[in-house]
Amino acid sequence: ELKVEQNPLFLSMQEGKNYTIYCNYSTTSDRLYWYRQDPGKSLESLFVLLSNGAVKQEGRLMASLDTKARLSTLHITAAVHDLSATYFCAVDLGSSNTGKLIFGQGTTLQVKP
Amino acid sequence: DVKVTQSSRYLVKRTGEKVFLECVQDMDHENMFWYRQDPGLGLRLIYFSYDVKMKEKGDIPEGYSVSREKKERFSLILESASTNQTSMYLCASSLYYQPQHFGDGTRLSIL
């Protein structure tokens, strides 16, 4: 059974600090997605990581994928309040083209001034 | 821009009722999904569909069924609603391996 685990589940940080969210998964997959969810809103796609060593960056967020370690990271640089949200990673099972994903529990990020 | 529209933002129903949640997407996506979201549990897949009239069970299908008669519409049915089905329900669609696009969600309360 595929399991996707995020760490930490809750993160409170000061503006200007750096931090990393970790996403571990338990079986082989070459496709990993990161999503953001604002309170009361739906999920918005942030990054798609399609191969080992893939790195994507958007503003203060950078995501990477290590398929051998079955690990993805979402790194936050110099956090600002607008980044406060819940972040989900999701792994594609890859056994068909259905796009079926397994989601992690989510990491709630709170950035304090 | 892809639009995934869920028929209701908030819904209140009674135990034992048959409940229909509707989802429509406007981008001709093959794949459609229904999730429920509960605090601390992330998103759990209920059912998904990869083509018209095709469906597969997700991780928590018990107590639910689905219908996909047209490509753009995917319906989730609670056959006999129970209080443990109170949750946020999210619909999504995707084209093969492209990121899933989500609707705004339906917050369903079963009394």
Tab-separated table of C-alpha atoms in Angstrom:
chain	number	residue	atom	x	y	z
A	1	GLU	CA	0.000	0.000	0.000
A	2	LEU	CA	1.385	3.384	-0.982
A	3	LYS	CA	1.791	5.797	1.899
A	4	VAL	CA	2.696	9.449	1.592
A	5	GLU	CA	3.889	11.175	4.747
A	6	GLN	CA	4.634	14.838	5.229
A	7	ASN	CA	6.779	16.317	7.937
A	8	PRO	CA	6.094	18.516	9.793
A	9	LEU	CA	2.296	18.674	9.859
A	10	PHE	CA	2.308	22.148	11.356
A	11	LEU	CA	4.942	24.813	11.026
A	12	SER	CA	4.967	28.229	12.611
A	13	MET	CA	7.789	30.461	11.463
A	14	GLN	CA	8.894	34.055	11.486
A	15	GLU	CA	8.963	36.171	8.379
A	16	GLY	CA	12.367	36.155	6.732
A	17	LYS	CA	13.309	32.645	7.893
A	18	ASN	CA	14.004	29.593	5.757
A	19	TYR	CA	12.473	26.174	6.242
A	20	THR	CA	11.883	22.861	4.471
A	21	ILE	CA	8.827	20.619	4.276
A	22	TYR	CA	9.515	16.943	3.647
A	23	CYS	CA	7.407	14.447	1.711
A	24	ASN	CA	8.280	10.753	1.953
A	25	TYR	CA	6.523	8.050	-0.018
A	26	SER	CA	6.690	4.293	0.258
A	27	THR	CA	6.770	2.960	-3.303
A	28	THR	CA	8.326	3.738	-6.649
A	29	SER	CA	6.968	6.729	-8.468
A	30	ASP	CA	8.399	9.163	-11.010
A	31	ARG	CA	5.764	11.831	-10.652
A	32	LEU	CA	5.157	14.048	-7.667
A	33	TYR	CA	2.953	17.102	-7.283
A	34	TRP	CA	2.827	19.950	-4.791
A	35	TYR	CA	-0.402	21.830	-4.098
A	36	ARG	CA	-1.311	24.825	-1.978
A	37	GLN	CA	-4.611	25.325	-0.173
A	38	ASP	CA	-5.621	28.647	1.397
A	39	PRO	CA	-8.154	28.536	4.273
A	40	GLY	CA	-11.648	27.958	2.934
A	41	LYS	CA	-10.386	27.605	-0.605
A	42	SER	CA	-9.649	24.748	-2.949
A	43	LEU	CA	-6.291	23.289	-3.971
A	44	GLU	CA	-4.032	25.057	-6.426
A	45	SER	CA	-1.241	23.302	-8.295
A	46	LEU	CA	2.255	24.596	-7.496
A	47	PHE	CA	4.758	22.176	-9.008
A	48	VAL	CA	4.967	18.977	-11.006
A	49	LEU	CA	8.206	16.992	-10.595
A	50	LEU	CA	8.608	14.370	-13.296
A	51	SER	CA	12.017	12.773	-12.848
A	52	ASN	CA	14.802	12.046	-10.417
A	53	GLY	CA	16.725	15.201	-9.587
A	54	ALA	CA	13.980	17.502	-10.854
A	55	VAL	CA	13.985	20.947	-9.297
A	56	LYS	CA	11.341	23.623	-9.796
A	57	GLN	CA	11.276	27.142	-8.390
A	58	GLU	CA	8.584	29.782	-8.171
A	59	GLY	CA	9.304	32.889	-6.140
A	60	ARG	CA	10.268	31.901	-2.605
A	61	LEU	CA	9.340	28.240	-3.071
A	62	MET	CA	11.601	25.550	-4.479
A	63	ALA	CA	10.650	21.894	-4.856
A	64	SER	CA	12.930	18.949	-5.556
A	65	LEU	CA	12.550	15.222	-6.107
A	66	ASP	CA	14.844	12.324	-5.228
A	67	THR	CA	13.167	9.176	-6.535
A	68	LYS	CA	15.856	6.886	-5.150
A	69	ALA	CA	15.306	8.153	-1.621
A	70	ARG	CA	11.536	8.449	-2.303
A	71	LEU	CA	11.693	11.966	-0.976
A	72	SER	CA	10.550	15.370	-2.129
A	73	THR	CA	11.256	18.651	-0.393
A	74	LEU	CA	9.549	22.022	-0.549
A	75	HIS	CA	11.976	24.718	0.550
A	76	ILE	CA	10.771	28.124	1.655
A	77	THR	CA	13.221	31.002	1.410
A	78	ALA	CA	12.766	34.204	3.424
A	79	ALA	CA	9.151	33.449	4.278
A	80	VAL	CA	6.483	36.137	3.986
A	81	HIS	CA	2.982	36.197	5.460
A	82	ASP	CA	1.379	35.546	2.045
A	83	LEU	CA	2.880	32.041	2.082
A	84	SER	CA	0.666	31.051	5.025
A	85	ALA	CA	-1.385	28.098	3.731
A	86	THR	CA	-1.575	24.324	3.809
A	87	TYR	CA	0.779	22.526	1.434
A	88	PHE	CA	0.120	19.031	0.124
A	89	CYS	CA	2.371	16.686	-1.764
A	90	ALA	CA	0.805	13.975	-3.915
A	91	VAL	CA	2.321	10.958	-5.613
A	92	ASP	CA	1.195	9.386	-8.876
A	93	LEU	CA	0.937	5.604	-8.682
A	94	GLY	CA	2.147	5.430	-12.261
A	95	SER	CA	0.548	2.085	-13.076
A	96	SER	CA	-1.839	3.515	-15.677
A	97	ASN	CA	-2.670	6.826	-17.265
A	98	THR	CA	-5.547	7.582	-14.932
A	99	GLY	CA	-3.648	10.289	-13.071
A	100	LYS	CA	-4.649	8.769	-9.746
A	101	LEU	CA	-2.814	10.449	-6.860
A	102	ILE	CA	-2.208	9.638	-3.220
A	103	PHE	CA	-1.992	12.748	-1.048
A	104	GLY	CA	0.016	13.423	2.074
A	105	GLN	CA	-1.710	14.726	5.190
A	106	GLY	CA	-0.764	18.318	4.440
A	107	THR	CA	1.565	20.769	6.195
A	108	THR	CA	-0.040	23.902	7.612
A	109	LEU	CA	2.372	26.803	7.423
A	110	GLN	CA	1.836	29.873	9.549
A	111	VAL	CA	4.191	32.792	8.884
A	112	LYS	CA	4.242	35.379	11.622
A	113	PRO	CA	5.345	38.991	11.145
B	1	ASP	CA	-8.396	28.426	-17.648
B	2	VAL	CA	-9.796	25.108	-16.484
B	3	LYS	CA	-13.028	25.430	-14.580
B	4	VAL	CA	-14.282	22.708	-12.272
B	5	THR	CA	-17.677	23.588	-10.862
B	6	GLN	CA	-19.315	21.869	-7.928
B	7	SER	CA	-23.051	22.382	-7.639
B	8	SER	CA	-23.179	23.486	-4.001
B	9	ARG	CA	-20.726	25.116	-1.580
B	10	TYR	CA	-22.733	24.145	1.495
B	11	LEU	CA	-25.290	21.382	1.906
B	12	VAL	CA	-27.214	20.123	4.921
B	13	LYS	CA	-29.004	16.777	4.734
B	14	ARG	CA	-30.573	14.307	7.127
B	15	THR	CA	-29.461	10.807	8.058
B	16	GLY	CA	-30.802	8.224	5.619
B	17	GLU	CA	-31.336	10.649	2.746
B	18	LYS	CA	-29.923	9.955	-0.711
B	19	VAL	CA	-27.534	12.787	-1.528
B	20	PHE	CA	-26.224	13.845	-4.924
B	21	LEU	CA	-23.100	15.958	-5.382
B	22	GLU	CA	-22.521	17.203	-8.904
B	23	CYS	CA	-19.291	18.216	-10.613
B	24	VAL	CA	-18.794	19.660	-14.082
B	25	GLN	CA	-15.529	20.441	-15.876
B	26	ASP	CA	-15.169	22.470	-19.054
B	27	MET	CA	-11.810	21.283	-20.442
B	28	ASP	CA	-12.612	17.899	-21.981
B	29	HIS	CA	-10.525	16.066	-19.374
B	30	GLU	CA	-10.578	12.287	-19.403
B	31	ASN	CA	-10.004	11.840	-15.687
B	32	MET	CA	-12.288	12.961	-12.885
B	33	PHE	CA	-12.014	12.355	-9.161
B	34	TRP	CA	-13.968	12.667	-5.935
B	35	TYR	CA	-12.136	13.178	-2.643
B	36	ARG	CA	-13.179	13.873	0.878
B	37	GLN	CA	-11.039	16.094	3.064
B	38	ASP	CA	-10.996	15.753	6.835
B	39	PRO	CA	-8.684	17.540	9.310
B	40	GLY	CA	-5.433	15.643	9.844
B	41	LEU	CA	-6.229	13.068	7.164
B	42	GLY	CA	-5.461	15.012	4.013
B	43	LEU	CA	-7.415	14.140	0.894
B	44	ARG	CA	-8.737	10.615	0.522
B	45	LEU	CA	-9.881	9.312	-2.839
B	46	ILE	CA	-13.431	7.996	-2.932
B	47	TYR	CA	-13.889	7.157	-6.620
B	48	PHE	CA	-12.379	8.161	-9.908
B	49	SER	CA	-13.298	7.849	-13.552
B	50	TYR	CA	-10.974	7.712	-16.559
B	51	ASP	CA	-13.631	7.730	-19.265
B	52	VAL	CA	-17.359	8.006	-19.753
B	53	LYS	CA	-19.182	5.215	-17.922
B	54	MET	CA	-15.861	3.946	-16.517
B	55	LYS	CA	-15.217	4.159	-12.798
B	56	GLU	CA	-12.894	2.695	-10.229
B	57	LYS	CA	-12.985	2.589	-6.472
B	58	GLY	CA	-10.554	4.699	-4.546
B	59	ASP	CA	-9.437	4.169	-0.977
B	60	ILE	CA	-12.753	4.799	0.814
B	61	PRO	CA	-15.663	3.877	-1.508
B	62	GLU	CA	-17.954	2.376	1.116
B	63	GLY	CA	-21.277	4.156	1.316
B	64	TYR	CA	-20.722	6.012	-1.969
B	65	SER	CA	-21.393	5.452	-5.646
B	66	VAL	CA	-20.678	7.530	-8.737
B	67	SER	CA	-22.064	8.185	-12.169
B	68	ARG	CA	-20.394	9.485	-15.312
B	69	GLU	CA	-22.845	9.525	-18.197
B	70	LYS	CA	-21.173	12.435	-19.981
B	71	LYS	CA	-17.501	13.306	-20.180
B	72	GLU	CA	-17.870	16.670	-18.464
B	73	ARG	CA	-20.006	15.548	-15.521
B	74	PHE	CA	-19.113	13.304	-12.576
B	75	SER	CA	-21.650	12.760	-9.816
B	76	LEU	CA	-21.063	11.434	-6.318
B	77	ILE	CA	-23.989	9.705	-4.634
B	78	LEU	CA	-24.390	8.982	-0.951
B	79	GLU	CA	-26.863	6.111	-1.018
B	80	SER	CA	-28.057	6.544	2.564
B	81	ALA	CA	-26.331	9.448	4.268
B	82	SER	CA	-24.816	8.922	7.694
B	83	THR	CA	-23.296	11.366	10.167
B	84	ASN	CA	-19.772	10.023	9.537
B	85	GLN	CA	-20.079	11.289	5.979
B	86	THR	CA	-20.081	14.887	7.196
B	87	SER	CA	-17.031	16.306	5.460
B	88	MET	CA	-15.632	18.571	2.753
B	89	TYR	CA	-15.979	16.962	-0.670
B	90	LEU	CA	-13.660	17.983	-3.480
B	91	CYS	CA	-13.998	17.179	-7.151
B	92	ALA	CA	-11.033	17.316	-9.537
B	93	SER	CA	-10.285	16.662	-13.183
B	94	SER	CA	-7.105	16.093	-15.145
B	95	LEU	CA	-5.733	15.268	-18.539
B	96	TYR	CA	-3.580	12.143	-18.216
B	97	TYR	CA	-0.541	13.095	-16.111
B	98	GLN	CA	-1.220	16.795	-15.954
B	99	PRO	CA	-1.933	18.298	-12.504
B	100	GLN	CA	-5.434	17.820	-11.222
B	101	HIS	CA	-7.668	20.900	-11.201
B	102	PHE	CA	-9.968	21.180	-8.221
B	103	GLY	CA	-13.409	22.634	-7.676
B	104	ASP	CA	-14.208	24.900	-4.723
B	105	GLY	CA	-15.539	22.036	-2.634
B	106	THR	CA	-18.877	21.171	-1.036
B	107	ARG	CA	-19.098	21.264	2.728
B	108	LEU	CA	-21.673	18.609	3.529
B	109	SER	CA	-23.305	18.254	6.943
B	110	ILE	CA	-25.410	15.216	7.763
B	111	LEU	CA	-27.721	15.748	10.749
